[in-house]
PDB file of C-alpha atoms in Angstrom:
ATOM      1  CA  MET A   1     -48.171 -15.418  70.497  1.00 61.00           C
ATOM      2  CA  SER A   2     -47.123 -18.345  72.635  1.00 94.00           C
ATOM      3  CA  PHE A   3     -44.712 -19.792  70.043  1.00 98.00           C
ATOM      4  CA  LYS A   4     -42.064 -17.199  68.896  1.00 98.00           C
ATOM      5  CA  ILE A   5     -39.047 -17.221  66.645  1.00 98.00           C
ATOM      6  CA  THR A   6     -36.656 -14.485  67.813  1.00 98.00           C
ATOM      7  CA  SER A   7     -33.251 -13.123  66.882  1.00 98.00           C
ATOM      8  CA  ALA A   8     -32.982 -11.409  70.391  1.00 98.00           C
ATOM      9  CA  VAL A   9     -31.422 -12.990  73.425  1.00 98.00           C
ATOM     10  CA  ILE A  10     -34.075 -15.217  75.286  1.00 98.00           C
ATOM     11  CA  ASP A  11     -34.893 -13.936  78.761  1.00 97.00           C
ATOM     12  CA  PRO A  12     -35.982 -17.035  80.765  1.00 96.00           C
ATOM     13  CA  ALA A  13     -37.062 -15.005  83.777  1.00 97.00           C
ATOM     14  CA  ALA A  14     -39.302 -12.727  81.857  1.00 97.00           C
ATOM     15  CA  ARG A  15     -40.907 -15.592  79.965  1.00 96.00           C
ATOM     16  CA  LYS A  16     -41.513 -17.482  83.278  1.00 97.00           C
ATOM     17  CA  ARG A  17     -43.393 -14.514  84.704  1.00 97.00           C
ATOM     18  CA  GLU A  18     -45.808 -14.737  81.678  1.00 97.00           C
ATOM     19  CA  LEU A  19     -46.698 -18.314  83.016  1.00 97.00           C
ATOM     20  CA  GLU A  20     -47.747 -17.097  86.442  1.00 96.00           C
ATOM     21  CA  ARG A  21     -51.408 -17.897  87.433  1.00 94.00           C
ATOM     22  CA  SER A  22     -52.807 -18.090  90.870  1.00 95.00           C
ATOM     23  CA  THR A  23     -54.393 -21.419  89.972  1.00 95.00           C
ATOM     24  CA  ALA A  24     -51.001 -23.035  89.018  1.00 96.00           C
ATOM     25  CA  GLY A  25     -49.277 -25.343  91.456  1.00 97.00           C
ATOM     26  CA  ALA A  26     -46.460 -26.356  89.058  1.00 98.00           C
ATOM     27  CA  CYS A  27     -44.141 -24.783  86.643  1.00 98.00           C
ATOM     28  CA  VAL A  28     -41.819 -26.847  84.414  1.00 98.00           C
ATOM     29  CA  THR A  29     -39.290 -25.152  82.044  1.00 98.00           C
ATOM     30  CA  PHE A  30     -36.749 -26.467  79.600  1.00 98.00           C
ATOM     31  CA  GLU A  31     -33.772 -24.691  78.166  1.00 98.00           C
ATOM     32  CA  GLY A  32     -31.758 -25.959  75.209  1.00 98.00           C
ATOM     33  CA  TRP A  33     -28.225 -24.571  75.252  1.00 97.00           C
ATOM     34  CA  VAL A  34     -25.497 -24.381  72.674  1.00 96.00           C
ATOM     35  CA  ARG A  35     -22.856 -26.900  73.667  1.00 95.00           C
ATOM     36  CA  ASN A  36     -19.242 -27.052  72.515  1.00 95.00           C
ATOM     37  CA  HIS A  37     -19.338 -30.498  70.925  1.00 94.00           C
ATOM     38  CA  ASN A  38     -21.414 -32.739  68.753  1.00 92.00           C
ATOM     39  CA  ASP A  39     -20.724 -36.277  67.424  1.00 88.00           C
ATOM     40  CA  GLY A  40     -17.163 -36.019  68.508  1.00 90.00           C
ATOM     41  CA  GLU A  41     -16.351 -32.610  66.778  1.00 91.00           C
ATOM     42  CA  ALA A  42     -15.506 -29.436  68.726  1.00 94.00           C
ATOM     43  CA  VAL A  43     -18.206 -26.895  67.975  1.00 95.00           C
ATOM     44  CA  GLN A  44     -17.470 -23.069  68.209  1.00 95.00           C
ATOM     45  CA  ALA A  45     -20.845 -21.605  67.243  1.00 94.00           C
ATOM     46  CA  LEU A  46     -24.241 -22.441  65.888  1.00 96.00           C
ATOM     47  CA  GLU A  47     -26.275 -20.796  63.408  1.00 97.00           C
ATOM     48  CA  TYR A  48     -30.102 -21.209  63.272  1.00 98.00           C
ATOM     49  CA  GLU A  49     -32.214 -20.494  60.248  1.00 98.00           C
ATOM     50  CA  ALA A  50     -36.003 -20.827  60.126  1.00 98.00           C
ATOM     51  CA  HIS A  51     -38.853 -20.093  57.713  1.00 97.00           C
ATOM     52  CA  LEU A  52     -40.422 -17.549  60.016  1.00 97.00           C
ATOM     53  CA  GLY A  53     -44.014 -17.708  58.868  1.00 97.00           C
ATOM     54  CA  LEU A  54     -44.294 -21.560  58.752  1.00 97.00           C
ATOM     55  CA  ALA A  55     -42.151 -22.054  61.900  1.00 98.00           C
ATOM     56  CA  GLU A  56     -44.415 -19.843  63.966  1.00 98.00           C
ATOM     57  CA  LYS A  57     -47.595 -21.469  62.447  1.00 97.00           C
ATOM     58  CA  GLU A  58     -46.409 -25.012  63.142  1.00 97.00           C
ATOM     59  CA  GLY A  59     -45.105 -23.980  66.484  1.00 98.00           C
ATOM     60  CA  ALA A  60     -48.550 -22.455  67.425  1.00 98.00           C
ATOM     61  CA  ARG A  61     -50.147 -25.869  66.432  1.00 98.00           C
ATOM     62  CA  ILE A  62     -47.835 -27.621  68.737  1.00 98.00           C
ATOM     63  CA  VAL A  63     -48.606 -25.286  71.633  1.00 98.00           C
ATOM     64  CA  ALA A  64     -52.348 -25.678  70.909  1.00 98.00           C
ATOM     65  CA  GLU A  65     -52.033 -29.505  70.877  1.00 98.00           C
ATOM     66  CA  ALA A  66     -50.209 -29.422  74.317  1.00 98.00           C
ATOM     67  CA  LEU A  67     -53.030 -27.340  75.725  1.00 98.00           C
ATOM     68  CA  GLU A  68     -55.573 -29.751  74.402  1.00 98.00           C
ATOM     69  CA  ARG A  69     -53.774 -32.987  75.320  1.00 98.00           C
ATOM     70  CA  PHE A  70     -52.513 -32.162  78.910  1.00 98.00           C
ATOM     71  CA  ALA A  71     -54.166 -30.440  81.821  1.00 98.00           C
ATOM     72  CA  VAL A  72     -52.039 -27.428  81.668  1.00 98.00           C
ATOM     73  CA  THR A  73     -52.830 -23.695  82.146  1.00 97.00           C
ATOM     74  CA  SER A  74     -50.277 -22.041  80.049  1.00 97.00           C
ATOM     75  CA  VAL A  75     -47.559 -22.966  77.368  1.00 98.00           C
ATOM     76  CA  ILE A  76     -44.860 -20.781  75.938  1.00 98.00           C
ATOM     77  CA  CYS A  77     -42.049 -21.743  73.511  1.00 98.00           C
ATOM     78  CA  GLU A  78     -39.369 -19.416  72.106  1.00 98.00           C
ATOM     79  CA  HIS A  79     -36.691 -20.298  69.670  1.00 98.00           C
ATOM     80  CA  ARG A  80     -33.639 -18.305  68.574  1.00 98.00           C
ATOM     81  CA  VAL A  81     -32.401 -17.813  65.030  1.00 98.00           C
ATOM     82  CA  GLY A  82     -29.105 -16.330  63.892  1.00 98.00           C
ATOM     83  CA  LYS A  83     -25.581 -17.057  65.157  1.00 97.00           C
ATOM     84  CA  LEU A  84     -25.281 -18.251  68.812  1.00 97.00           C
ATOM     85  CA  ARG A  85     -22.258 -18.676  71.012  1.00 96.00           C
ATOM     86  CA  ILE A  86     -21.558 -21.580  73.290  1.00 96.00           C
ATOM     87  CA  GLY A  87     -23.737 -21.461  76.299  1.00 97.00           C
ATOM     88  CA  GLU A  88     -26.466 -19.393  74.920  1.00 97.00           C
ATOM     89  CA  CYS A  89     -30.080 -20.505  75.239  1.00 98.00           C
ATOM     90  CA  ALA A  90     -31.299 -21.598  71.828  1.00 98.00           C
ATOM     91  CA  VAL A  91     -34.818 -22.700  72.880  1.00 98.00           C
ATOM     92  CA  TRP A  92     -36.949 -22.173  75.901  1.00 98.00           C
ATOM     93  CA  VAL A  93     -40.130 -24.035  76.780  1.00 98.00           C
ATOM     94  CA  GLY A  94     -42.327 -23.194  79.908  1.00 98.00           C
ATOM     95  CA  VAL A  95     -45.485 -24.702  81.181  1.00 98.00           C
ATOM     96  CA  SER A  96     -47.651 -23.949  84.079  1.00 98.00           C
ATOM     97  CA  ALA A  97     -50.320 -26.417  85.343  1.00 98.00           C
ATOM     98  CA  ASP A  98     -52.343 -27.223  88.523  1.00 98.00           C
ATOM     99  CA  HIS A  99     -50.142 -30.275  89.018  1.00 98.00           C
ATOM    100  CA  ARG A 100     -46.604 -31.350  88.148  1.00 98.00           C
ATOM    101  CA  GLY A 101     -47.309 -34.419  86.125  1.00 98.00           C
ATOM    102  CA  ALA A 102     -49.143 -32.640  83.250  1.00 98.00           C
ATOM    103  CA  ALA A 103     -46.592 -29.838  83.346  1.00 98.00           C
ATOM    104  CA  PHE A 104     -43.713 -32.251  82.815  1.00 98.00           C
ATOM    105  CA  ASP A 105     -45.583 -34.161  80.072  1.00 98.00           C
ATOM    106  CA  ALA A 106     -46.552 -31.063  78.192  1.00 98.00           C
ATOM    107  CA  CYS A 107     -43.080 -29.525  78.376  1.00 98.00           C
ATOM    108  CA  ARG A 108     -41.526 -32.730  76.920  1.00 98.00           C
ATOM    109  CA  TYR A 109     -44.179 -32.867  74.253  1.00 98.00           C
ATOM    110  CA  VAL A 110     -43.519 -29.257  73.128  1.00 98.00           C
ATOM    111  CA  ILE A 111     -39.766 -29.564  72.887  1.00 98.00           C
ATOM    112  CA  ASP A 112     -39.871 -33.017  71.206  1.00 98.00           C
ATOM    113  CA  GLU A 113     -42.466 -31.929  68.597  1.00 98.00           C
ATOM    114  CA  THR A 114     -40.685 -28.678  68.003  1.00 98.00           C
ATOM    115  CA  LYS A 115     -37.409 -30.402  67.212  1.00 97.00           C
ATOM    116  CA  ALA A 116     -39.313 -32.866  64.915  1.00 96.00           C
ATOM    117  CA  ARG A 117     -41.711 -30.578  63.059  1.00 96.00           C
ATOM    118  CA  VAL A 118     -40.877 -27.003  63.064  1.00 97.00           C
ATOM    119  CA  PRO A 119     -38.918 -25.699  60.015  1.00 98.00           C
ATOM    120  CA  ILE A 120     -35.717 -24.667  61.731  1.00 98.00           C
ATOM    121  CA  TRP A 121     -32.334 -25.708  60.666  1.00 98.00           C
ATOM    122  CA  LYS A 122     -29.042 -25.653  62.569  1.00 97.00           C
ATOM    123  CA  LYS A 123     -25.534 -25.212  61.071  1.00 97.00           C
ATOM    124  CA  GLU A 124     -22.527 -26.068  63.259  1.00 96.00           C
ATOM    125  CA  HIS A 125     -19.294 -24.155  62.917  1.00 95.00           C
ATOM    126  CA  TYR A 126     -16.467 -26.443  63.914  1.00 94.00           C
ATOM    127  CA  ALA A 127     -13.122 -25.604  65.433  1.00 90.00           C
ATOM    128  CA  SER A 128     -11.523 -26.912  62.265  1.00 89.00           C
ATOM    129  CA  GLY A 129     -13.151 -24.076  60.206  1.00 91.00           C
ATOM    130  CA  ALA A 130     -15.596 -26.484  58.480  1.00 92.00           C
ATOM    131  CA  THR A 131     -19.400 -26.239  58.831  1.00 94.00           C
ATOM    132  CA  GLY A 132     -22.166 -28.818  58.779  1.00 95.00           C
ATOM    133  CA  TRP A 133     -25.957 -28.813  58.703  1.00 96.00           C
ATOM    134  CA  VAL A 134     -27.254 -31.103  61.499  1.00 96.00           C
ATOM    135  CA  ASN A 135     -29.435 -34.109  60.478  1.00 95.00           C
ATOM    136  CA  CYS A 136     -28.738 -33.440  56.868  1.00 95.00           C
ATOM    137  CA  ALA A 137     -27.147 -35.681  54.249  1.00 95.00           C
ATOM    138  CA  THR A 138     -26.938 -32.925  51.689  1.00 92.00           C
ATOM    139  CA  LYS A 139     -23.496 -31.217  51.736  1.00 88.00           C
ATOM    140  CA  SER A 140     -22.465 -27.820  50.242  1.00 80.00           C
ATOM    141  CA  ALA A 141     -20.874 -27.864  46.825  1.00 69.00           C
ATOM    142  CA  GLY A 142     -17.186 -27.570  46.633  1.00 56.00           C
TER     143      GLY A 142
ATOM    144  CA  MET B   1     -47.665 -31.142  29.740  1.00 89.00           C
ATOM    145  CA  THR B   2     -44.926 -28.804  30.975  1.00 97.00           C
ATOM    146  CA  ILE B   3     -45.715 -26.253  33.747  1.00 98.00           C
ATOM    147  CA  GLU B   4     -43.699 -23.451  35.162  1.00 98.00           C
ATOM    148  CA  VAL B   5     -43.162 -23.177  38.970  1.00 98.00           C
ATOM    149  CA  THR B   6     -40.804 -21.520  41.295  1.00 98.00           C
ATOM    150  CA  ALA B   7     -38.618 -23.671  43.566  1.00 98.00           C
ATOM    151  CA  ARG B   8     -37.306 -22.100  46.750  1.00 98.00           C
ATOM    152  CA  TYR B   9     -34.479 -23.758  48.717  1.00 98.00           C
ATOM    153  CA  PHE B  10     -33.609 -23.447  52.433  1.00 98.00           C
ATOM    154  CA  ALA B  11     -30.591 -24.172  54.573  1.00 97.00           C
ATOM    155  CA  ALA B  12     -28.437 -27.061  53.076  1.00 97.00           C
ATOM    156  CA  PHE B  13     -30.531 -27.102  49.941  1.00 98.00           C
ATOM    157  CA  ARG B  14     -29.910 -23.359  49.296  1.00 98.00           C
ATOM    158  CA  GLU B  15     -26.165 -23.777  49.887  1.00 96.00           C
ATOM    159  CA  ARG B  16     -25.863 -26.945  47.702  1.00 97.00           C
ATOM    160  CA  ALA B  17     -27.979 -25.431  44.866  1.00 97.00           C
ATOM    161  CA  GLY B  18     -26.029 -22.104  45.224  1.00 97.00           C
ATOM    162  CA  ARG B  19     -29.222 -20.030  45.035  1.00 98.00           C
ATOM    163  CA  ASP B  20     -32.315 -19.189  46.975  1.00 97.00           C
ATOM    164  CA  SER B  21     -34.882 -19.907  44.201  1.00 98.00           C
ATOM    165  CA  GLU B  22     -35.240 -20.571  40.544  1.00 98.00           C
ATOM    166  CA  ARG B  23     -37.953 -20.856  37.873  1.00 98.00           C
ATOM    167  CA  VAL B  24     -38.404 -24.468  36.706  1.00 98.00           C
ATOM    168  CA  SER B  25     -40.075 -25.845  33.612  1.00 98.00           C
ATOM    169  CA  THR B  26     -41.212 -29.294  34.547  1.00 98.00           C
ATOM    170  CA  GLU B  27     -43.375 -32.217  33.717  1.00 97.00           C
ATOM    171  CA  ALA B  28     -43.512 -33.295  37.437  1.00 97.00           C
ATOM    172  CA  ARG B  29     -47.075 -33.745  38.649  1.00 97.00           C
ATOM    173  CA  THR B  30     -46.452 -33.894  42.417  1.00 98.00           C
ATOM    174  CA  ALA B  31     -44.096 -32.132  44.858  1.00 98.00           C
ATOM    175  CA  ALA B  32     -42.231 -35.528  45.311  1.00 98.00           C
ATOM    176  CA  ASP B  33     -41.668 -35.804  41.521  1.00 98.00           C
ATOM    177  CA  LEU B  34     -40.311 -32.269  41.318  1.00 98.00           C
ATOM    178  CA  TYR B  35     -38.021 -32.941  44.289  1.00 98.00           C
ATOM    179  CA  GLY B  36     -36.698 -36.066  42.556  1.00 98.00           C
ATOM    180  CA  GLU B  37     -35.929 -33.968  39.521  1.00 98.00           C
ATOM    181  CA  LEU B  38     -34.246 -31.167  41.501  1.00 98.00           C
ATOM    182  CA  ALA B  39     -32.418 -33.514  43.686  1.00 98.00           C
ATOM    183  CA  ARG B  40     -30.771 -35.104  40.607  1.00 97.00           C
ATOM    184  CA  ARG B  41     -29.912 -31.608  39.236  1.00 97.00           C
ATOM    185  CA  HIS B  42     -28.451 -30.285  42.425  1.00 98.00           C
ATOM    186  CA  VAL B  43     -27.296 -33.526  44.178  1.00 97.00           C
ATOM    187  CA  PHE B  44     -29.536 -33.259  47.204  1.00 97.00           C
ATOM    188  CA  ALA B  45     -28.889 -36.389  49.206  1.00 97.00           C
ATOM    189  CA  ASP B  46     -31.851 -36.371  51.523  1.00 97.00           C
ATOM    190  CA  SER B  47     -34.754 -38.720  51.125  1.00 97.00           C
ATOM    191  CA  VAL B  48     -38.220 -36.982  50.910  1.00 96.00           C
ATOM    192  CA  THR B  49     -39.274 -39.060  53.963  1.00 96.00           C
ATOM    193  CA  ARG B  50     -36.915 -36.910  56.092  1.00 96.00           C
ATOM    194  CA  CYS B  51     -37.679 -33.566  54.326  1.00 97.00           C
ATOM    195  CA  LYS B  52     -40.736 -31.255  54.171  1.00 97.00           C
ATOM    196  CA  VAL B  53     -42.497 -29.411  51.355  1.00 98.00           C
ATOM    197  CA  ALA B  54     -44.658 -26.256  51.347  1.00 98.00           C
ATOM    198  CA  ILE B  55     -46.662 -25.026  48.414  1.00 98.00           C
ATOM    199  CA  ASN B  56     -47.486 -21.297  48.344  1.00 97.00           C
ATOM    200  CA  ASP B  57     -46.522 -21.091  52.059  1.00 92.00           C
ATOM    201  CA  GLU B  58     -48.611 -24.024  53.374  1.00 94.00           C
ATOM    202  CA  LEU B  59     -46.914 -27.214  54.429  1.00 95.00           C
ATOM    203  CA  GLU B  60     -48.261 -29.957  52.159  1.00 97.00           C
ATOM    204  CA  ASP B  61     -48.022 -33.705  51.668  1.00 97.00           C
ATOM    205  CA  TRP B  62     -45.417 -34.818  49.244  1.00 98.00           C
ATOM    206  CA  ASN B  63     -48.176 -36.232  47.025  1.00 98.00           C
ATOM    207  CA  ALA B  64     -49.666 -32.797  46.589  1.00 98.00           C
ATOM    208  CA  ALA B  65     -50.357 -31.989  42.957  1.00 98.00           C
ATOM    209  CA  LEU B  66     -48.516 -28.983  41.422  1.00 98.00           C
ATOM    210  CA  SER B  67     -50.286 -26.208  39.443  1.00 98.00           C
ATOM    211  CA  PRO B  68     -48.749 -23.616  37.085  1.00 98.00           C
ATOM    212  CA  GLY B  69     -47.260 -20.660  38.977  1.00 98.00           C
ATOM    213  CA  ASP B  70     -46.965 -22.521  42.296  1.00 98.00           C
ATOM    214  CA  GLU B  71     -44.156 -21.541  44.622  1.00 98.00           C
ATOM    215  CA  VAL B  72     -42.693 -24.831  46.033  1.00 98.00           C
ATOM    216  CA  LEU B  73     -40.512 -24.583  49.118  1.00 98.00           C
ATOM    217  CA  PHE B  74     -38.121 -27.417  49.816  1.00 98.00           C
ATOM    218  CA  PHE B  75     -37.136 -27.888  53.442  1.00 98.00           C
ATOM    219  CA  PRO B  76     -34.175 -30.214  54.302  1.00 98.00           C
ATOM    220  CA  PRO B  77     -34.440 -32.279  57.534  1.00 98.00           C
ATOM    221  CA  VAL B  78     -35.249 -29.949  60.355  1.00 97.00           C
ATOM    222  CA  ALA B  79     -33.035 -29.552  63.465  1.00 96.00           C
ATOM    223  CA  GLY B  80     -34.405 -27.145  65.874  1.00 95.00           C
ATOM    224  CA  GLY B  81     -33.613 -27.234  69.674  1.00 93.00           C
TER     225      GLY B  81
END
């Protein structure tokens, strides 16, 4: 499957090799990393949760859309779930194509649509000991 | 007419409600109506326009009609990447 939710560490080099085609003249990859701050708060770790079945289904739709809309050869996206440390790769997108323009566009499309549509949630663990769900107005009771 | 459905909660909704799922007797006709009812009960603060709903493991429109026995999955605003 070209869209995968995984609890294992993402291996960008291995994923990139899966994009190799003798017809491809361009490869664009994107890595989303866990950073140590968000909205002015010090972040110590991130926890990702997904609805596995629907996330992979919606993700597969996004990859299919990218293959249809852009002149690209191969598209792969992998997203982590579970607790991640600062600096870890949370999401990886890779695209190969004959030419760079389509590869850049498709890569951008896949990461933007993934962030907007795929049922994945991100909980930030702050240095203060508090936690918070990103993008979410609903807070935990108590 | 009252119907029985199962509501399932994810991420912030699960933490706020203090449970993964619950059986609900409701007069709600649509997923949006049911969300409104459960949001009042559990104090969910997110507008439906930012949330998603699935019925029996298929993403659906908020206007989707509910049937007895449906499993309704409530997804708070997503935040992948």
